Amino acid sequence: MIKVLINGYYGQMGQVISQEIKKDTEMELVAGVDKNKSNNCDDFNIYNNIFDCNEDIDIIIDFSHPSSLPNLLKYSMEKNIPLVIGTTGLSNEDIEKIENTSKKIPIFYSANMSLGINVLVSIVKDIAPVLEDSFDIEIIEKHHNKKIDAPSGTAYMIADEINKELNNSKEYVFGRNTKTNKREKKEIGIHAIRGGTIVGEHSVMFAGCDEVIEIKHSASSKKIFAQGAIKAAKFLYNQENGLYNMENLIKK
């Protein structure tokens, strides 16, 4: 049994992951960490501070807040525990810290743990170079009205992967309400919509002359992200030190 600690246990994703792990015959949830106090009805300990945890842990799954990252990385490195990070809203500095820490422990990081969204990324990476000269690229993402960061980490991930395939030749434009000039070829437009209870929807549009190609992924529940995180944890369990992502999991 793979013994798991969830960082961000009382968050929406933490609770969904908890329920999915309880149904998994290969994993056992042995501890949780959350800065928000709550009455614990589970048969394991929930800690406010990760450094108070002395449980026997095989892997940590993190869906918390960027502010918890420094302590999370320090704890994982000191305890030599592999780490799955699904927290969004991370800065470039945060990503750099993750990359540096991954030299000492295995880390799996993805802005979106859905297998489907990562297949979408793989598809648009393949077709972007083919369409670049004659098609404009726009990314539209939709989420519930309680999501804090915008655009989403997934929208950035999609844009970054496309841009890498195009030799980082594109510039990101966020919305167009202040624009007074026509669209330029070097742009990738990124647009965020917030409303209701939308779990997550991402569309990549390639708009050409008299034709449009649109590739879209919709999430109907948070279970898909939890299941992806669990697959990532199982994949990471026996890996060497290094930084891994969904592409490694899909193509293993």
mmCIF file of C-alpha atoms in Angstrom:
data_model
loop_
_atom_site.group_PDB
_atom_site.id
_atom_site.type_symbol
_atom_site.label_atom_id
_atom_site.label_comp_id
_atom_site.label_asym_id
_atom_site.label_seq_id
_atom_site.Cartn_x
_atom_site.Cartn_y
_atom_site.Cartn_z
ATOM 1 C CA MET A 1 0.000 0.000 0.000
ATOM 2 C CA ILE A 2 1.234 3.475 -0.905
ATOM 3 C CA LYS A 3 0.812 5.703 2.155
ATOM 4 C CA VAL A 4 -0.405 9.182 1.210
ATOM 5 C CA LEU A 5 -0.509 12.594 2.870
ATOM 6 C CA ILE A 6 -2.829 15.231 1.352
ATOM 7 C CA ASN A 7 -1.657 18.829 1.707
ATOM 8 C CA GLY A 8 -4.737 21.073 1.504
ATOM 9 C CA TYR A 9 -6.908 18.335 2.989
ATOM 10 C CA TYR A 10 -10.021 20.429 3.700
ATOM 11 C CA GLY A 11 -10.027 22.139 0.314
ATOM 12 C CA GLN A 12 -12.469 21.043 -2.382
ATOM 13 C CA MET A 13 -9.837 19.054 -4.256
ATOM 14 C CA GLY A 14 -8.388 17.635 -1.045
ATOM 15 C CA GLN A 15 -11.770 16.214 -0.110
ATOM 16 C CA VAL A 16 -12.394 14.727 -3.560
ATOM 17 C CA ILE A 17 -8.932 13.112 -3.593
ATOM 18 C CA SER A 18 -9.558 11.746 -0.112
ATOM 19 C CA GLN A 19 -12.741 9.998 -1.269
ATOM 20 C CA GLU A 20 -11.047 8.578 -4.366
ATOM 21 C CA ILE A 21 -8.095 7.231 -2.359
ATOM 22 C CA LYS A 22 -10.454 5.509 0.068
ATOM 23 C CA LYS A 23 -11.827 3.531 -2.912
ATOM 24 C CA ASP A 24 -8.348 2.619 -4.183
ATOM 25 C CA THR A 25 -6.955 -0.784 -3.222
ATOM 26 C CA GLU A 26 -3.323 0.257 -3.777
ATOM 27 C CA MET A 27 -3.276 3.412 -1.647
ATOM 28 C CA GLU A 28 -3.907 4.384 1.952
ATOM 29 C CA LEU A 29 -4.566 7.900 3.231
ATOM 30 C CA VAL A 30 -2.640 8.202 6.496
ATOM 31 C CA ALA A 31 -2.518 11.973 7.195
ATOM 32 C CA GLY A 32 -3.657 15.384 6.061
ATOM 33 C CA VAL A 33 -2.388 18.937 6.381
ATOM 34 C CA ASP A 34 -4.529 22.063 6.315
ATOM 35 C CA LYS A 35 -4.072 25.473 7.933
ATOM 36 C CA ASN A 36 -7.830 25.710 8.522
ATOM 37 C CA LYS A 37 -8.968 23.940 11.672
ATOM 38 C CA SER A 38 -11.950 21.634 11.481
ATOM 39 C CA ASN A 39 -13.488 18.748 13.373
ATOM 40 C CA ASN A 40 -11.757 15.645 12.091
ATOM 41 C CA CYS A 41 -14.024 12.631 11.689
ATOM 42 C CA ASP A 42 -11.389 10.512 9.965
ATOM 43 C CA ASP A 43 -9.283 7.809 11.596
ATOM 44 C CA PHE A 44 -5.995 9.612 10.925
ATOM 45 C CA ASN A 45 -4.390 12.875 12.023
ATOM 46 C CA ILE A 46 -4.902 16.256 10.357
ATOM 47 C CA TYR A 47 -2.122 18.773 11.044
ATOM 48 C CA ASN A 48 -2.166 22.567 10.786
ATOM 49 C CA ASN A 49 1.606 22.594 10.243
ATOM 50 C CA ILE A 50 3.242 20.042 7.971
ATOM 51 C CA PHE A 51 6.360 19.965 10.166
ATOM 52 C CA ASP A 52 4.243 18.517 13.000
ATOM 53 C CA CYS A 53 3.622 15.403 10.911
ATOM 54 C CA ASN A 54 5.795 12.426 11.838
ATOM 55 C CA GLU A 55 3.704 9.774 10.107
ATOM 56 C CA ASP A 56 5.253 7.165 7.834
ATOM 57 C CA ILE A 57 4.555 8.753 4.411
ATOM 58 C CA ASP A 58 5.366 7.340 0.955
ATOM 59 C CA ILE A 59 4.087 10.264 -1.120
ATOM 60 C CA ILE A 60 2.486 13.704 -0.726
ATOM 61 C CA ILE A 61 -0.313 15.016 -2.947
ATOM 62 C CA ASP A 62 -0.619 18.802 -2.808
ATOM 63 C CA PHE A 63 -3.695 20.824 -3.780
ATOM 64 C CA SER A 64 -3.365 23.807 -1.493
ATOM 65 C CA HIS A 65 -2.176 27.395 -2.003
ATOM 66 C CA PRO A 66 1.054 28.835 -3.468
ATOM 67 C CA SER A 67 1.917 30.297 -0.051
ATOM 68 C CA SER A 68 2.378 26.774 1.356
ATOM 69 C CA LEU A 69 4.953 25.799 -1.289
ATOM 70 C CA PRO A 70 8.188 26.761 0.571
ATOM 71 C CA ASN A 71 7.350 24.657 3.648
ATOM 72 C CA LEU A 72 6.048 21.839 1.460
ATOM 73 C CA LEU A 73 9.260 21.644 -0.565
ATOM 74 C CA LYS A 74 11.444 21.903 2.543
ATOM 75 C CA TYR A 75 9.520 19.151 4.367
ATOM 76 C CA SER A 76 9.494 16.811 1.358
ATOM 77 C CA MET A 77 13.212 17.305 0.802
ATOM 78 C CA GLU A 78 14.105 16.785 4.482
ATOM 79 C CA LYS A 79 11.966 13.633 4.692
ATOM 80 C CA ASN A 80 12.909 12.453 1.175
ATOM 81 C CA ILE A 81 9.253 12.042 0.178
ATOM 82 C CA PRO A 82 8.127 12.211 -3.488
ATOM 83 C CA LEU A 83 5.699 15.027 -4.176
ATOM 84 C CA VAL A 84 2.739 15.476 -6.533
ATOM 85 C CA ILE A 85 1.851 19.167 -6.973
ATOM 86 C CA GLY A 86 -1.495 20.157 -8.460
ATOM 87 C CA THR A 87 -1.761 23.601 -6.873
ATOM 88 C CA THR A 88 -2.447 26.365 -9.398
ATOM 89 C CA GLY A 89 -1.532 30.046 -9.445
ATOM 90 C CA LEU A 90 2.189 29.378 -9.014
ATOM 91 C CA SER A 91 4.634 32.089 -10.091
ATOM 92 C CA ASN A 92 7.716 31.632 -12.261
ATOM 93 C CA GLU A 93 9.743 31.857 -9.064
ATOM 94 C CA ASP A 94 7.671 29.046 -7.556
ATOM 95 C CA ILE A 95 8.269 26.886 -10.625
ATOM 96 C CA GLU A 96 11.993 27.538 -10.348
ATOM 97 C CA LYS A 97 11.924 26.385 -6.716
ATOM 98 C CA ILE A 98 10.128 23.209 -7.766
ATOM 99 C CA GLU A 99 12.702 22.565 -10.498
ATOM 100 C CA ASN A 100 15.589 23.033 -8.050
ATOM 101 C CA THR A 101 14.010 20.753 -5.436
ATOM 102 C CA SER A 102 13.341 18.055 -8.043
ATOM 103 C CA LYS A 103 17.084 17.541 -8.310
ATOM 104 C CA LYS A 104 16.915 16.009 -4.827
ATOM 105 C CA ILE A 105 13.503 14.284 -4.782
ATOM 106 C CA PRO A 106 11.015 13.088 -7.428
ATOM 107 C CA ILE A 107 8.366 15.741 -8.127
ATOM 108 C CA PHE A 108 5.352 15.520 -10.417
ATOM 109 C CA TYR A 109 3.911 18.920 -11.317
ATOM 110 C CA SER A 110 1.028 19.786 -13.606
ATOM 111 C CA ALA A 111 -1.293 22.784 -13.705
ATOM 112 C CA ASN A 112 -4.036 20.340 -14.708
ATOM 113 C CA MET A 113 -4.170 16.677 -13.670
ATOM 114 C CA SER A 114 -6.846 15.697 -16.194
ATOM 115 C CA LEU A 115 -5.642 13.104 -18.698
ATOM 116 C CA GLY A 116 -8.034 14.558 -21.263
ATOM 117 C CA ILE A 117 -6.713 18.117 -21.068
ATOM 118 C CA ASN A 118 -3.180 16.839 -21.430
ATOM 119 C CA VAL A 119 -4.147 14.887 -24.543
ATOM 120 C CA LEU A 120 -5.563 18.190 -25.854
ATOM 121 C CA VAL A 121 -2.189 19.827 -25.164
ATOM 122 C CA SER A 122 -0.425 17.052 -27.059
ATOM 123 C CA ILE A 123 -2.740 17.552 -30.056
ATOM 124 C CA VAL A 124 -2.398 21.334 -30.263
ATOM 125 C CA LYS A 125 1.393 21.073 -29.951
ATOM 126 C CA ASP A 126 1.412 18.867 -33.033
ATOM 127 C CA ILE A 127 -0.830 21.023 -35.203
ATOM 128 C CA ALA A 128 0.377 24.502 -34.171
ATOM 129 C CA PRO A 129 3.505 24.439 -36.402
ATOM 130 C CA VAL A 130 1.398 23.280 -39.354
ATOM 131 C CA LEU A 131 -1.144 26.093 -38.970
ATOM 132 C CA GLU A 132 1.085 28.887 -37.690
ATOM 133 C CA ASP A 133 1.541 30.810 -40.940
ATOM 134 C CA SER A 134 -2.127 31.164 -41.858
ATOM 135 C CA PHE A 135 -4.124 30.743 -38.623
ATOM 136 C CA ASP A 136 -4.567 32.937 -35.540
ATOM 137 C CA ILE A 137 -4.488 31.196 -32.136
ATOM 138 C CA GLU A 138 -6.915 32.030 -29.329
ATOM 139 C CA ILE A 139 -7.397 30.243 -25.983
ATOM 140 C CA ILE A 140 -10.653 30.591 -24.036
ATOM 141 C CA GLU A 141 -11.068 29.205 -20.530
ATOM 142 C CA LYS A 142 -14.178 29.111 -18.315
ATOM 143 C CA HIS A 143 -14.373 28.371 -14.581
ATOM 144 C CA HIS A 144 -16.690 28.770 -11.598
ATOM 145 C CA ASN A 145 -17.154 32.136 -9.923
ATOM 146 C CA LYS A 146 -15.041 31.221 -6.899
ATOM 147 C CA LYS A 147 -11.818 30.619 -8.806
ATOM 148 C CA ILE A 148 -9.257 33.233 -7.784
ATOM 149 C CA ASP A 149 -6.541 33.138 -10.463
ATOM 150 C CA ALA A 150 -7.207 34.245 -14.022
ATOM 151 C CA PRO A 151 -6.295 33.207 -16.605
ATOM 152 C CA SER A 152 -6.150 29.654 -15.317
ATOM 153 C CA GLY A 153 -2.904 27.780 -14.875
ATOM 154 C CA THR A 154 -4.124 25.389 -17.542
ATOM 155 C CA ALA A 155 -4.603 28.221 -20.056
ATOM 156 C CA TYR A 156 -1.030 29.310 -19.416
ATOM 157 C CA MET A 157 0.137 25.702 -19.733
ATOM 158 C CA ILE A 158 -1.566 25.325 -23.117
ATOM 159 C CA ALA A 159 -0.178 28.638 -24.356
ATOM 160 C CA ASP A 160 3.336 27.848 -23.123
ATOM 161 C CA GLU A 161 3.396 24.434 -24.800
ATOM 162 C CA ILE A 162 2.166 25.898 -28.104
ATOM 163 C CA ASN A 163 4.717 28.702 -27.883
ATOM 164 C CA LYS A 164 7.566 26.252 -27.280
ATOM 165 C CA GLU A 165 6.644 24.454 -30.488
ATOM 166 C CA LEU A 166 6.763 27.813 -32.289
ATOM 167 C CA ASN A 167 10.238 28.686 -30.950
ATOM 168 C CA ASN A 168 8.755 31.078 -28.367
ATOM 169 C CA SER A 169 7.878 33.504 -31.154
ATOM 170 C CA LYS A 170 4.446 34.425 -29.785
ATOM 171 C CA GLU A 171 3.307 37.104 -27.329
ATOM 172 C CA TYR A 172 0.315 36.660 -25.024
ATOM 173 C CA VAL A 173 -2.575 39.124 -25.151
ATOM 174 C CA PHE A 174 -5.090 38.939 -22.296
ATOM 175 C CA GLY A 175 -8.489 40.158 -23.459
ATOM 176 C CA ARG A 176 -8.850 42.989 -25.965
ATOM 177 C CA ASN A 177 -10.959 45.670 -24.261
ATOM 178 C CA THR A 178 -8.089 48.211 -24.260
ATOM 179 C CA LYS A 179 -6.833 47.389 -27.737
ATOM 180 C CA THR A 180 -7.172 50.031 -30.468
ATOM 181 C CA ASN A 181 -5.148 48.275 -33.155
ATOM 182 C CA LYS A 182 -5.838 45.166 -35.197
ATOM 183 C CA ARG A 183 -4.678 41.739 -34.113
ATOM 184 C CA GLU A 184 -1.042 40.914 -34.868
ATOM 185 C CA LYS A 185 0.204 37.562 -36.145
ATOM 186 C CA LYS A 186 2.605 37.123 -33.248
ATOM 187 C CA GLU A 187 -0.216 37.057 -30.695
ATOM 188 C CA ILE A 188 -1.814 34.217 -28.765
ATOM 189 C CA GLY A 189 -5.026 35.569 -27.270
ATOM 190 C CA ILE A 190 -5.979 34.266 -23.815
ATOM 191 C CA HIS A 191 -9.439 34.949 -22.393
ATOM 192 C CA ALA A 192 -10.965 34.071 -18.994
ATOM 193 C CA ILE A 193 -14.635 33.670 -18.115
ATOM 194 C CA ARG A 194 -15.890 33.241 -14.544
ATOM 195 C CA GLY A 195 -19.434 32.243 -13.632
ATOM 196 C CA GLY A 196 -21.699 29.835 -11.852
ATOM 197 C CA THR A 197 -20.392 26.383 -11.044
ATOM 198 C CA ILE A 198 -18.402 25.662 -14.230
ATOM 199 C CA VAL A 199 -15.812 23.068 -13.204
ATOM 200 C CA GLY A 200 -13.456 23.836 -16.062
ATOM 201 C CA GLU A 201 -13.589 24.322 -19.814
ATOM 202 C CA HIS A 202 -10.720 25.082 -22.184
ATOM 203 C CA SER A 203 -10.907 25.732 -25.908
ATOM 204 C CA VAL A 204 -8.078 26.303 -28.364
ATOM 205 C CA MET A 205 -9.173 28.031 -31.557
ATOM 206 C CA PHE A 206 -7.155 28.158 -34.767
ATOM 207 C CA ALA A 207 -8.898 30.770 -36.921
ATOM 208 C CA GLY A 208 -7.895 30.956 -40.580
ATOM 209 C CA CYS A 209 -9.323 32.382 -43.784
ATOM 210 C CA ASP A 210 -12.861 30.970 -44.158
ATOM 211 C CA GLU A 211 -12.202 28.102 -41.738
ATOM 212 C CA VAL A 212 -11.893 27.547 -37.998
ATOM 213 C CA ILE A 213 -10.528 24.586 -36.063
ATOM 214 C CA GLU A 214 -11.558 24.448 -32.406
ATOM 215 C CA ILE A 215 -10.385 21.831 -29.922
ATOM 216 C CA LYS A 216 -12.231 21.792 -26.613
ATOM 217 C CA HIS A 217 -12.125 19.990 -23.283
ATOM 218 C CA SER A 218 -14.860 20.185 -20.628
ATOM 219 C CA ALA A 219 -14.623 18.871 -17.079
ATOM 220 C CA SER A 220 -17.916 17.768 -15.526
ATOM 221 C CA SER A 221 -16.569 17.110 -12.029
ATOM 222 C CA LYS A 222 -13.431 17.433 -9.951
ATOM 223 C CA LYS A 223 -13.114 13.637 -9.868
ATOM 224 C CA ILE A 224 -11.140 13.661 -13.118
ATOM 225 C CA PHE A 225 -8.447 15.811 -11.496
ATOM 226 C CA ALA A 226 -8.377 13.599 -8.405
ATOM 227 C CA GLN A 227 -8.058 10.459 -10.511
ATOM 228 C CA GLY A 228 -5.275 12.058 -12.527
ATOM 229 C CA ALA A 229 -3.431 13.012 -9.336
ATOM 230 C CA ILE A 230 -3.715 9.451 -8.046
ATOM 231 C CA LYS A 231 -2.349 8.087 -11.345
ATOM 232 C CA ALA A 232 0.483 10.612 -11.056
ATOM 233 C CA ALA A 233 1.255 9.471 -7.499
ATOM 234 C CA LYS A 234 1.417 5.817 -8.531
ATOM 235 C CA PHE A 235 3.650 6.733 -11.482
ATOM 236 C CA LEU A 236 5.958 8.835 -9.305
ATOM 237 C CA TYR A 237 6.267 6.301 -6.499
ATOM 238 C CA ASN A 238 9.179 4.382 -8.052
ATOM 239 C CA GLN A 239 10.782 7.167 -10.084
ATOM 240 C CA GLU A 240 14.258 8.600 -9.687
ATOM 241 C CA ASN A 241 14.840 12.212 -8.655
ATOM 242 C CA GLY A 242 13.639 14.657 -11.277
ATOM 243 C CA LEU A 243 10.696 16.740 -12.468
ATOM 244 C CA TYR A 244 7.843 14.876 -14.176
ATOM 245 C CA ASN A 245 4.571 15.935 -15.779
ATOM 246 C CA MET A 246 1.514 14.491 -17.500
ATOM 247 C CA GLU A 247 3.395 14.006 -20.750
ATOM 248 C CA ASN A 248 5.658 11.529 -18.946
ATOM 249 C CA LEU A 249 2.599 9.724 -17.607
ATOM 250 C CA ILE A 250 0.742 9.617 -20.920
ATOM 251 C CA LYS A 251 3.751 8.400 -22.896
ATOM 252 C CA LYS A 252 5.153 5.938 -20.339
#
